[in-house]
PDB file of C-alpha atoms and ligand atoms in Angstrom:
ATOM      1  CA  MET P  37     -54.295 -64.398 -34.674  1.00 75.00           C
ATOM      2  CA  SER P  38     -53.873 -61.698 -32.045  1.00 95.00           C
ATOM      3  CA  CYS P  39     -50.460 -60.434 -30.998  1.00 98.00           C
ATOM      4  CA  ILE P  40     -49.817 -57.605 -28.529  1.00 98.00           C
ATOM      5  CA  PHE P  41     -46.628 -56.507 -30.275  1.00 98.00           C
ATOM      6  CA  CYS P  42     -48.233 -56.531 -33.741  1.00 98.00           C
ATOM      7  CA  ASP P  43     -50.906 -54.283 -32.184  1.00 98.00           C
ATOM      8  CA  ILE P  44     -48.221 -51.939 -30.795  1.00 98.00           C
ATOM      9  CA  VAL P  45     -46.251 -51.840 -34.062  1.00 98.00           C
ATOM     10  CA  GLU P  46     -49.432 -51.073 -36.010  1.00 98.00           C
ATOM     11  CA  LYS P  47     -50.448 -48.484 -33.373  1.00 97.00           C
ATOM     12  CA  ARG P  48     -53.712 -50.205 -32.466  1.00 97.00           C
ATOM     13  CA  ARG P  49     -52.330 -50.363 -28.920  1.00 98.00           C
ATOM     14  CA  PRO P  50     -50.598 -47.339 -27.346  1.00 98.00           C
ATOM     15  CA  SER P  51     -46.929 -47.375 -26.425  1.00 98.00           C
ATOM     16  CA  ILE P  52     -44.144 -44.912 -25.700  1.00 98.00           C
ATOM     17  CA  SER P  53     -42.294 -45.187 -28.978  1.00 98.00           C
ATOM     18  CA  VAL P  54     -38.604 -44.276 -29.076  1.00 98.00           C
ATOM     19  CA  TYR P  55     -37.554 -45.366 -32.587  1.00 98.00           C
ATOM     20  CA  GLU P  56     -39.125 -46.599 -35.796  1.00 98.00           C
ATOM     21  CA  ASP P  57     -38.144 -47.321 -39.374  1.00 98.00           C
ATOM     22  CA  GLU P  58     -39.455 -49.489 -42.217  1.00 98.00           C
ATOM     23  CA  ARG P  59     -38.586 -52.752 -40.472  1.00 98.00           C
ATOM     24  CA  ILE P  60     -38.148 -51.991 -36.767  1.00 98.00           C
ATOM     25  CA  PHE P  61     -40.194 -50.465 -33.943  1.00 98.00           C
ATOM     26  CA  ALA P  62     -38.877 -49.684 -30.429  1.00 99.00           C
ATOM     27  CA  PHE P  63     -40.836 -48.655 -27.356  1.00 99.00           C
ATOM     28  CA  ARG P  64     -40.509 -48.489 -23.568  1.00 99.00           C
ATOM     29  CA  ASP P  65     -41.309 -51.684 -21.672  1.00 99.00           C
ATOM     30  CA  GLY P  66     -44.599 -51.353 -19.759  1.00 98.00           C
ATOM     31  CA  ASN P  67     -43.089 -53.034 -16.676  1.00 98.00           C
ATOM     32  CA  PRO P  68     -39.537 -51.714 -16.678  1.00 98.00           C
ATOM     33  CA  GLN P  69     -36.850 -53.757 -14.905  1.00 98.00           C
ATOM     34  CA  ALA P  70     -34.236 -50.982 -15.044  1.00 98.00           C
ATOM     35  CA  PRO P  71     -34.231 -47.163 -15.443  1.00 98.00           C
ATOM     36  CA  THR P  72     -33.878 -47.747 -19.204  1.00 98.00           C
ATOM     37  CA  HIS P  73     -35.864 -50.731 -20.462  1.00 98.00           C
ATOM     38  CA  ILE P  74     -36.676 -50.588 -24.158  1.00 99.00           C
ATOM     39  CA  LEU P  75     -38.018 -53.329 -26.425  1.00 99.00           C
ATOM     40  CA  ILE P  76     -36.801 -53.440 -30.027  1.00 99.00           C
ATOM     41  CA  VAL P  77     -39.132 -55.479 -32.230  1.00 98.00           C
ATOM     42  CA  PRO P  78     -39.359 -56.265 -35.937  1.00 98.00           C
ATOM     43  CA  ARG P  79     -42.524 -55.147 -37.736  1.00 98.00           C
ATOM     44  CA  LYS P  80     -42.609 -58.685 -39.157  1.00 98.00           C
ATOM     45  CA  HIS P  81     -44.326 -61.188 -36.854  1.00 98.00           C
ATOM     46  CA  ILE P  82     -41.758 -63.848 -35.917  1.00 98.00           C
ATOM     47  CA  PRO P  83     -42.858 -65.889 -32.854  1.00 98.00           C
ATOM     48  CA  THR P  84     -39.491 -66.996 -31.414  1.00 98.00           C
ATOM     49  CA  LEU P  85     -35.781 -66.907 -32.195  1.00 98.00           C
ATOM     50  CA  ASN P  86     -36.205 -70.532 -33.336  1.00 98.00           C
ATOM     51  CA  ASP P  87     -38.288 -69.243 -36.254  1.00 98.00           C
ATOM     52  CA  LEU P  88     -35.548 -67.008 -37.690  1.00 98.00           C
ATOM     53  CA  GLY P  89     -34.170 -67.906 -41.099  1.00 98.00           C
ATOM     54  CA  ASP P  90     -31.184 -66.820 -43.179  1.00 98.00           C
ATOM     55  CA  GLU P  91     -33.409 -64.187 -44.757  1.00 98.00           C
ATOM     56  CA  ASP P  92     -33.701 -62.476 -41.343  1.00 98.00           C
ATOM     57  CA  ALA P  93     -29.956 -61.990 -40.816  1.00 98.00           C
ATOM     58  CA  ASP P  94     -30.010 -58.343 -41.901  1.00 98.00           C
ATOM     59  CA  LEU P  95     -33.139 -57.617 -39.837  1.00 98.00           C
ATOM     60  CA  VAL P  96     -31.564 -59.047 -36.667  1.00 98.00           C
ATOM     61  CA  GLY P  97     -28.380 -57.080 -37.320  1.00 98.00           C
ATOM     62  CA  ARG P  98     -30.418 -53.899 -37.730  1.00 98.00           C
ATOM     63  CA  MET P  99     -32.175 -54.578 -34.418  1.00 98.00           C
ATOM     64  CA  VAL P 100     -28.822 -54.829 -32.627  1.00 98.00           C
ATOM     65  CA  LEU P 101     -27.574 -51.634 -34.284  1.00 98.00           C
ATOM     66  CA  ALA P 102     -30.805 -49.834 -33.297  1.00 98.00           C
ATOM     67  CA  ALA P 103     -30.304 -51.005 -29.700  1.00 98.00           C
ATOM     68  CA  GLY P 104     -26.763 -49.606 -29.681  1.00 98.00           C
ATOM     69  CA  GLU P 105     -27.975 -46.285 -31.062  1.00 98.00           C
ATOM     70  CA  LEU P 106     -30.725 -46.120 -28.401  1.00 98.00           C
ATOM     71  CA  ALA P 107     -28.142 -46.902 -25.688  1.00 98.00           C
ATOM     72  CA  ARG P 108     -26.176 -43.869 -26.858  1.00 98.00           C
ATOM     73  CA  LYS P 109     -29.328 -41.696 -26.870  1.00 98.00           C
ATOM     74  CA  GLU P 110     -30.179 -42.849 -23.334  1.00 98.00           C
ATOM     75  CA  SER P 111     -26.573 -42.132 -22.241  1.00 98.00           C
ATOM     76  CA  ILE P 112     -26.099 -45.664 -20.917  1.00 98.00           C
ATOM     77  CA  ASP P 113     -23.471 -46.707 -23.471  1.00 98.00           C
ATOM     78  CA  GLU P 114     -20.415 -45.696 -21.439  1.00 98.00           C
ATOM     79  CA  LYS P 115     -21.360 -47.259 -18.110  1.00 98.00           C
ATOM     80  CA  GLY P 116     -22.838 -50.315 -19.777  1.00 98.00           C
ATOM     81  CA  TYR P 117     -26.063 -52.008 -20.741  1.00 98.00           C
ATOM     82  CA  ARG P 118     -27.436 -55.431 -21.544  1.00 98.00           C
ATOM     83  CA  LEU P 119     -29.243 -56.833 -24.589  1.00 98.00           C
ATOM     84  CA  VAL P 120     -31.472 -59.841 -23.888  1.00 98.00           C
ATOM     85  CA  TRP P 121     -33.457 -62.162 -26.125  1.00 98.00           C
ATOM     86  CA  ASN P 122     -35.671 -64.631 -24.277  1.00 98.00           C
ATOM     87  CA  CYS P 123     -36.631 -67.735 -26.242  1.00 98.00           C
ATOM     88  CA  ASN P 124     -39.503 -69.953 -25.084  1.00 98.00           C
ATOM     89  CA  ALA P 125     -40.769 -70.859 -21.618  1.00 98.00           C
ATOM     90  CA  TRP P 126     -37.622 -71.677 -19.659  1.00 98.00           C
ATOM     91  CA  ALA P 127     -36.060 -68.354 -20.640  1.00 98.00           C
ATOM     92  CA  GLY P 128     -39.239 -66.524 -19.581  1.00 97.00           C
ATOM     93  CA  GLN P 129     -40.550 -65.488 -22.989  1.00 98.00           C
ATOM     94  CA  SER P 130     -44.073 -64.181 -22.421  1.00 98.00           C
ATOM     95  CA  VAL P 131     -44.838 -62.428 -25.726  1.00 98.00           C
ATOM     96  CA  TYR P 132     -44.454 -64.605 -28.809  1.00 98.00           C
ATOM     97  CA  HIS P 133     -43.248 -61.921 -31.231  1.00 98.00           C
ATOM     98  CA  ILE P 134     -39.474 -61.657 -30.990  1.00 98.00           C
ATOM     99  CA  HIS P 135     -38.106 -58.671 -29.120  1.00 98.00           C
ATOM    100  CA  LEU P 136     -34.706 -57.485 -27.990  1.00 99.00           C
ATOM    101  CA  HIS P 137     -34.595 -56.034 -24.465  1.00 98.00           C
ATOM    102  CA  LEU P 138     -32.270 -53.053 -23.924  1.00 99.00           C
ATOM    103  CA  LEU P 139     -31.624 -52.705 -20.182  1.00 98.00           C
ATOM    104  CA  GLY P 140     -29.440 -50.166 -18.421  1.00 98.00           C
ATOM    105  CA  GLY P 141     -29.200 -47.228 -16.064  1.00 98.00           C
ATOM    106  CA  ARG P 142     -28.232 -49.379 -13.069  1.00 98.00           C
ATOM    107  CA  ARG P 143     -25.683 -52.065 -12.278  1.00 98.00           C
ATOM    108  CA  LEU P 144     -27.036 -55.392 -13.552  1.00 98.00           C
ATOM    109  CA  GLY P 145     -26.410 -58.687 -11.768  1.00 97.00           C
ATOM    110  CA  TRP P 146     -24.818 -61.774 -13.315  1.00 97.00           C
ATOM    111  CA  PRO P 147     -25.749 -64.573 -13.748  1.00 96.00           C
ATOM    112  CA  PRO P 148     -29.326 -63.615 -14.633  1.00 93.00           C
ATOM    113  CA  GLY P 149     -32.099 -65.331 -12.645  1.00 84.00           C
TER     114      GLY P 149
HETATM  115  P1  LIG J  91     -40.499 -61.433 -22.488  1.00 51.75           P
HETATM  116  O1  LIG J  91     -40.849 -61.869 -21.087  1.00 51.75           O
HETATM  117  O2  LIG J  91     -41.412 -62.095 -23.505  1.00 51.75           O
HETATM  118  O3  LIG J  91     -39.037 -61.563 -22.848  1.00 51.75           O
HETATM  119  O4  LIG J  91     -40.759 -59.872 -22.528  1.00 51.75           O
HETATM  120  C1  LIG J  91     -42.002 -59.311 -22.782  1.00 51.75           C
HETATM  121  C2  LIG J  91     -41.956 -57.903 -22.274  1.00 51.75           C
HETATM  122  O5  LIG J  91     -43.037 -57.195 -22.825  1.00 51.75           O
HETATM  123  C3  LIG J  91     -42.069 -57.782 -20.757  1.00 51.75           C
HETATM  124  O6  LIG J  91     -40.915 -57.137 -20.241  1.00 51.75           O
HETATM  125  C4  LIG J  91     -43.342 -56.981 -20.548  1.00 51.75           C
HETATM  126  O7  LIG J  91     -43.240 -56.061 -19.481  1.00 51.75           O
HETATM  127  C5  LIG J  91     -43.522 -56.284 -21.879  1.00 51.75           C
HETATM  128  N1  LIG J  91     -44.903 -56.021 -22.251  1.00 51.75           N
HETATM  129  C6  LIG J  91     -45.913 -56.931 -22.293  1.00 51.75           C
HETATM  130  N2  LIG J  91     -47.053 -56.340 -22.719  1.00 51.75           N
HETATM  131  C7  LIG J  91     -46.737 -55.042 -22.953  1.00 51.75           C
HETATM  132  C8  LIG J  91     -47.513 -53.928 -23.409  1.00 51.75           C
HETATM  133  O8  LIG J  91     -48.709 -54.021 -23.699  1.00 51.75           O
HETATM  134  N3  LIG J  91     -46.871 -52.731 -23.519  1.00 51.75           N
HETATM  135  C9  LIG J  91     -45.523 -52.589 -23.222  1.00 51.75           C
HETATM  136  N4  LIG J  91     -44.994 -51.370 -23.377  1.00 51.75           N
HETATM  137  N5  LIG J  91     -44.775 -53.626 -22.806  1.00 51.75           N
HETATM  138  C10 LIG J  91     -45.372 -54.826 -22.659  1.00 51.75           C
HETATM  139 ZN1  LIG J  92     -46.786 -60.134 -33.675  1.00 51.75          ZN
END
């Protein structure tokens, strides 16, 4: 099984890393949609949000906390930022290893496209 984000987490594929710990890896999106566009991913391969179980509750919480910490580091916390999880085709998920988008640095439209 090949997975781009497993390759990035395991450093077989280069990325601009901004945070890592035992369970989480964060790096800059290769096709940024805002001045700050960071992807926060678990080291564990989980294809979609539908595959999360009770045992992942702490992991998901840690991902959100890491995103908040990165927002502070990027100085986008005061003006505002958005966290996005896309699940499956209609939401536009293109990489099937869950990832949390951190977007900010400009005014973001609502509703999303
Ligand atoms: P999705 O559409 O699945 O929610 O988001 C996938 C994201 O991964 C996209 O924003 C896309 O730009 C990003 N992406 C895909 N491949 C790579 C890659 O090889 N490197 C980096 N840094 N980002 C990638
Ligand atoms: Zn993976």
